[in-house]
XYZ file of C-alpha atoms in Angstrom:
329
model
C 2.325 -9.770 -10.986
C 4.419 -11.315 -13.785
C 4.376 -9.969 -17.449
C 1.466 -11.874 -18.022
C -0.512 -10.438 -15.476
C -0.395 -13.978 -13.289
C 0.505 -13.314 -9.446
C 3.797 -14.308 -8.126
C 3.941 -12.504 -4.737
C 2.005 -10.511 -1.979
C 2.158 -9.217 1.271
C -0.840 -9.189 3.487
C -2.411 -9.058 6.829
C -1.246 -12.209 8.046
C 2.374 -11.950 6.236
C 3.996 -12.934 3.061
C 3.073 -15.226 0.078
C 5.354 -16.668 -2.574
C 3.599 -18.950 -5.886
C 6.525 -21.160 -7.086
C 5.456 -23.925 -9.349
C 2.221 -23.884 -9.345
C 1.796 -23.815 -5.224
C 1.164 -20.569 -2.761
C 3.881 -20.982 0.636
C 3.530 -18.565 3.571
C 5.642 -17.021 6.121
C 4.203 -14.593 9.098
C 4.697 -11.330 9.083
C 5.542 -11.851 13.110
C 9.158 -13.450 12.010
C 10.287 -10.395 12.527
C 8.512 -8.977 15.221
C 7.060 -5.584 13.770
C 4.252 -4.895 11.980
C 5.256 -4.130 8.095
C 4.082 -0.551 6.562
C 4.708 -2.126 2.707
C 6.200 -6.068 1.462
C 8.112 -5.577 -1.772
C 9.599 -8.572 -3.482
C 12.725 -8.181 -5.991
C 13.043 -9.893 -9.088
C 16.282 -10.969 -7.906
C 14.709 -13.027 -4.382
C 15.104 -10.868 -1.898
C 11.953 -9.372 0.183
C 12.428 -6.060 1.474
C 9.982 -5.096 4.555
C 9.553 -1.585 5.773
C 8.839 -0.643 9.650
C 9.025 2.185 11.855
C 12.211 0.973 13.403
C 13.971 0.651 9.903
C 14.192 -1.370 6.891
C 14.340 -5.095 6.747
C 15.063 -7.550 4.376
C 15.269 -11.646 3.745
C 16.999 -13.483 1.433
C 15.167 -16.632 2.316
C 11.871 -15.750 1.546
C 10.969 -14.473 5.106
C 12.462 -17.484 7.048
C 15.116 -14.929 8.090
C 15.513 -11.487 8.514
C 18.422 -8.823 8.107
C 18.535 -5.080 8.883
C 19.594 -2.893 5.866
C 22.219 -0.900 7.457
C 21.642 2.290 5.778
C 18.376 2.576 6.896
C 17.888 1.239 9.831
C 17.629 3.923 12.513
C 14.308 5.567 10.281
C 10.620 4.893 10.136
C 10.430 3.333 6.633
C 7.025 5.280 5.735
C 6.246 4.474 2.059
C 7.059 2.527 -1.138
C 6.978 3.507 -4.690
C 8.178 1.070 -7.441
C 9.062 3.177 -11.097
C 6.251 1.551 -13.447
C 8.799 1.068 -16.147
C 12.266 0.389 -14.573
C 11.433 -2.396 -11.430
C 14.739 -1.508 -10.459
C 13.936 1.865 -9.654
C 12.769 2.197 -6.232
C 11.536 5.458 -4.026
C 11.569 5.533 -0.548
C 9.783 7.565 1.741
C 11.555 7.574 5.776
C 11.217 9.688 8.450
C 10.464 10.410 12.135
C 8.804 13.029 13.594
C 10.658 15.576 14.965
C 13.572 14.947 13.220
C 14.687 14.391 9.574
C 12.864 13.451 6.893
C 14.020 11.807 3.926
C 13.430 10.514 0.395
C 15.731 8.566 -0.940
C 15.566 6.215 -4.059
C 17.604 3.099 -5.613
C 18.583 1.867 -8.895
C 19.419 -1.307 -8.125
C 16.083 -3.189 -6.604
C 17.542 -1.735 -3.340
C 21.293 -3.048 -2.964
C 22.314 0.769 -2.498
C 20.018 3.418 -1.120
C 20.829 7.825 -1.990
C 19.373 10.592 -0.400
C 17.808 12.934 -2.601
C 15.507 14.869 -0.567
C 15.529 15.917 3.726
C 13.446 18.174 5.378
C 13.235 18.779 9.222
C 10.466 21.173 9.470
C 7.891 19.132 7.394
C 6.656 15.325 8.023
C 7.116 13.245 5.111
C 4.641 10.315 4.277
C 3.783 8.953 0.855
C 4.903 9.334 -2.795
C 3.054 8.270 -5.663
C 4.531 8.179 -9.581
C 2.135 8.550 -12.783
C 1.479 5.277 -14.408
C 4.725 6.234 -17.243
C 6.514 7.209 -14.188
C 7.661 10.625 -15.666
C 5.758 12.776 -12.715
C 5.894 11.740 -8.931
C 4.160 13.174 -6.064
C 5.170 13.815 -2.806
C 2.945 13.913 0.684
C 4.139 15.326 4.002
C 2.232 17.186 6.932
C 3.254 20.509 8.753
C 3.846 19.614 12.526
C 2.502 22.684 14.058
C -1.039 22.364 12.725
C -1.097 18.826 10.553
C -2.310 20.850 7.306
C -1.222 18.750 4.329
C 1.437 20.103 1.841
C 2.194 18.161 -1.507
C 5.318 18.541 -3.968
C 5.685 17.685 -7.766
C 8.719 16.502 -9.492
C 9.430 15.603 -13.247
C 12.799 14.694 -12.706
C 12.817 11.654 -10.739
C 12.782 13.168 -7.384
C 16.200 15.174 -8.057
C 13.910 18.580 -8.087
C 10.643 19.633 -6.507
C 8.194 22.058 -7.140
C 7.284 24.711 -4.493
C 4.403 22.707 -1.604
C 0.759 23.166 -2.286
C -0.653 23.642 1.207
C -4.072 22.075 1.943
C -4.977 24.661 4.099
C -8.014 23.746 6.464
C -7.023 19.228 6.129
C -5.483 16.780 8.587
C -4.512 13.654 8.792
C -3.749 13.897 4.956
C -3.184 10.543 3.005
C -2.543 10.440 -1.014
C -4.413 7.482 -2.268
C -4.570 7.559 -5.941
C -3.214 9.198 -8.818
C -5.968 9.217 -11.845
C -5.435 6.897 -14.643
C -4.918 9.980 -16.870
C -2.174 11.403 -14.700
C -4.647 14.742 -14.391
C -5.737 14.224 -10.511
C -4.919 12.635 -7.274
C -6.931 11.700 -4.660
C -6.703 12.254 -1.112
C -8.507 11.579 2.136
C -8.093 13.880 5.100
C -10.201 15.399 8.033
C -11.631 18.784 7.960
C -10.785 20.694 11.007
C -14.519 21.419 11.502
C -14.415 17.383 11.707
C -15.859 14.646 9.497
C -13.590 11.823 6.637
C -13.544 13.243 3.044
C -12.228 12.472 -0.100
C -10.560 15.412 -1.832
C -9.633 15.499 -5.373
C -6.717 17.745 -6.540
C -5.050 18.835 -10.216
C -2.416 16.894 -10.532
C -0.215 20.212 -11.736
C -0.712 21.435 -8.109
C -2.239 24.833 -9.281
C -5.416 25.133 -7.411
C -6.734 24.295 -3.915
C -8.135 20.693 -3.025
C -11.996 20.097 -3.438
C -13.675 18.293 -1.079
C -15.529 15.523 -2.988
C -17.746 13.801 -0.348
C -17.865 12.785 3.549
C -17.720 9.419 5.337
C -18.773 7.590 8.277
C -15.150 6.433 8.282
C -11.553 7.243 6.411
C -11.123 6.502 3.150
C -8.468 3.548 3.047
C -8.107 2.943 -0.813
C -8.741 4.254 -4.172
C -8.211 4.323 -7.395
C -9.444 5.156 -10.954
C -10.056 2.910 -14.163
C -12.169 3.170 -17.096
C -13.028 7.036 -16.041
C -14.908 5.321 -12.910
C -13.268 5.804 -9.071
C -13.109 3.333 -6.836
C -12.829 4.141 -3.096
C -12.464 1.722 -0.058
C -14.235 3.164 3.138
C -12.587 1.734 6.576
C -12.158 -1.570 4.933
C -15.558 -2.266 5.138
C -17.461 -0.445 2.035
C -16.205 -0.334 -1.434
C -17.533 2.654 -3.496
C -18.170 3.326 -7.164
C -18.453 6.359 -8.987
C -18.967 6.312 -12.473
C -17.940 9.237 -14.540
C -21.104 11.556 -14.428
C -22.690 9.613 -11.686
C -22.998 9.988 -7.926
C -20.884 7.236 -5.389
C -22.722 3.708 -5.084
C -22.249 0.789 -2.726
C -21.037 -2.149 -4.606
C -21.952 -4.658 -1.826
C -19.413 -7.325 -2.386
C -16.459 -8.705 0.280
C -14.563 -6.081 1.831
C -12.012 -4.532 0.570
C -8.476 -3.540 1.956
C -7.124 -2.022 -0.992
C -7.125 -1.038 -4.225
C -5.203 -0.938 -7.149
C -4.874 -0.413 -11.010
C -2.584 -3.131 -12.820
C -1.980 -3.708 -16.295
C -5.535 -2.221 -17.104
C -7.181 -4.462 -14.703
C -9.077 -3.811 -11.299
C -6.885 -5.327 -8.666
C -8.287 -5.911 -4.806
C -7.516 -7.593 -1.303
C -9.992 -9.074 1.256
C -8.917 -10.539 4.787
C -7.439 -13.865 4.694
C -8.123 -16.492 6.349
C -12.081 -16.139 5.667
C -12.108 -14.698 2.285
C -9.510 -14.738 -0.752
C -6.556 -12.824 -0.080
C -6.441 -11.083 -3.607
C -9.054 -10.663 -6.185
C -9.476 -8.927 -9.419
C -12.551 -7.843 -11.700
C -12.656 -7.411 -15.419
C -16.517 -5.913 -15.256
C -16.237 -2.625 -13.156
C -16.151 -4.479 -9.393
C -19.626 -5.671 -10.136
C -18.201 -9.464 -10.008
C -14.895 -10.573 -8.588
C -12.700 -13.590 -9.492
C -10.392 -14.899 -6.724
C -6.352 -14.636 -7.683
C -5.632 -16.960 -4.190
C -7.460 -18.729 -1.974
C -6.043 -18.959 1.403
C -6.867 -22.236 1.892
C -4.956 -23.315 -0.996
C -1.680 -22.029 0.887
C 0.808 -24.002 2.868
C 3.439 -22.687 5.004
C 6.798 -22.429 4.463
C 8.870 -24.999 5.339
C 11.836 -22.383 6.952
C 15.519 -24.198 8.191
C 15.605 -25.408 11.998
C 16.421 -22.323 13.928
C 15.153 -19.355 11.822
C 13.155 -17.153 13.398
C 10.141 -17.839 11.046
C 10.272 -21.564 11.789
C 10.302 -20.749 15.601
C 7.113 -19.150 15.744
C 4.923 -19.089 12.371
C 3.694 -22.610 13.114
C 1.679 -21.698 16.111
C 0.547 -18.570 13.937
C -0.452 -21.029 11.122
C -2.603 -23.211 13.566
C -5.031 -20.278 14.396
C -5.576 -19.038 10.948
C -6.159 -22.226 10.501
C -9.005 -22.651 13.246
C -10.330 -19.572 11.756
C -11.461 -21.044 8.257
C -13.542 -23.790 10.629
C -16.989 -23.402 9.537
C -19.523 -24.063 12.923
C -23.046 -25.209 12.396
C -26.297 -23.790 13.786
C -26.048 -26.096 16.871
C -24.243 -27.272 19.698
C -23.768 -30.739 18.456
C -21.892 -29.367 15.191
């Protein structure tokens, strides 16, 4: 989003979007041949793409892509953009088995330095407070997958001692609180089921378990006091601040995010709108793109996008046909 709130960029299931001048162009995420774990767009045009062979990057808006050298031979894992300093960038990377790194720029990614590596502890997401001051830090034990989280108030330089989530697997950090007070988690109990655990944001007390699923939670986050929680894609719950979880049976969601005060959410393009946002609590949604208002990008002769995103676009395209109720339709 720009300073006025107004979208400029996304990534997505189907690849990348850019709205210049008043029109949405698309390249596939299949230019480069691996599926992305994050997009992130600079201010400055480039398009950064992480992957679990290494980091990419485009200076052409996705017609072509470029390894960043540095970083290259690790899984790029997670994202995290300072919320006052776009410049600022933390980077989670790592492979399992070997080392594990954070690492973080201040220069929207031209130069990359380690400030964290562990080799007996997976690393997977970080996660800063909305003034940035705090970030968060997720990795998993390897010998029994238990969930360990680390606190730093100094950009990353210093961490505090791991809170162990004794008794979780297959811990993911979804959401810190729009206070800064709590961040939510999903995981699986070793005695099985999905839940969503809450824990103090100060790391002093054990997670609780807030409720089970059918499925992982996939999204979350928190705005107005009231939590918002994306189940498999498929379910998007509310909680309201004394209340129990309801079913707020809209389009699916994909994710979930907090921006400039606002409720921020993406469906599945081609067949719904790729990014939506509500100003009333998720009860209605207004539509920030419509896929079918997108074109693709018109990429030079002999870039890798322009080789094979056309083909991609004609079946997204056959996807937004409409059939009747009979066979003459």
């Amino acid at each position: 989003l720009d300073l006025d709130g107004a979208l400029v960029a996304g990534g997505g299931t189907t690849g990348f979007i850019y709205l210049e001048q008043g029109q949405a162009t698309w390249t596939c995420e299949d230019a480069f041949f691996l599926q992305p774990t994050f997009w992130h767009p600079t201010s400055g045009g480039r398009l950064f793409a992480g992957t679990a062979y290494g980091m990419r990057s485009s200076h052409d808006r996705g017609c072509s892509w470029q390894d960043v050298l540095k970083l290259r031979d690790d899984a790029i894992l997670d994202l995290e953009v300072d919320p006052l300093d776009p410049a600022h960038l933390w980077l989670v990377a790592g492979t399992q088995g070997g080392r594990n790194r954070v690492y973080d720029s201040v220069d929207e990614g031209d130069s990359w330095q380690t400030l964290r590596e562990d080799h007996d502890v997976e690393l997977r997401e970080i996660e800063a407070s909305d003034d940035g001051a705090v970030l968060w830090l997720l990795g998993r034990r390897p010998t029994d997958r238990a969930g360990l989280l680390w606190r730093s108030e100094d950009g990353g330089r210093g961490w505090s001692a791991p809170l162990l989530l004794e008794g979780w697997e297959a811990v993911d950090l979804l959401a810190v609180s729009e206070d800064g007070q709590r961040l939510y988690l999903s995981a699986v109990a070793q005695e099985g089921g999905f839940w969503l655990l809450e824990v103090s944001a100060d790391l002093a007390s054990p997670a609780q378990p807030l409720r089970d699923w059918y499925s992982p939670p996939t999204a979350a986050t928190e705005i107005d006091g009231h939590l918002f929680v994306a189940i498999g894609g498929e379910r998007l719950m509310r909680r309201a601040p004394a209340g129990d979880f309801v079913e707020l049976p809209e389009r699916p969601m994909s994710c979930l995010e907090r921006i400039g005060g606002r409720l921020w959410a993406c469906s599945f393009p081609p067949t719904h709108p790729q990014y939506l946002h509500s100003e009333d609590l998720g009860e209605t949604w207004q539509p920030a793109l419509e896929f079918a208002d997108v074109v693709m990008r018109d990429c030079p002769a002999g870039t890798p996008a322009a080789e094979i995103c056309p083909d991609v676009w004609l079946r997204l395209q056959a996807l937004q046909v409409q059939l009747g109720d009979d066979d003459d339709d």
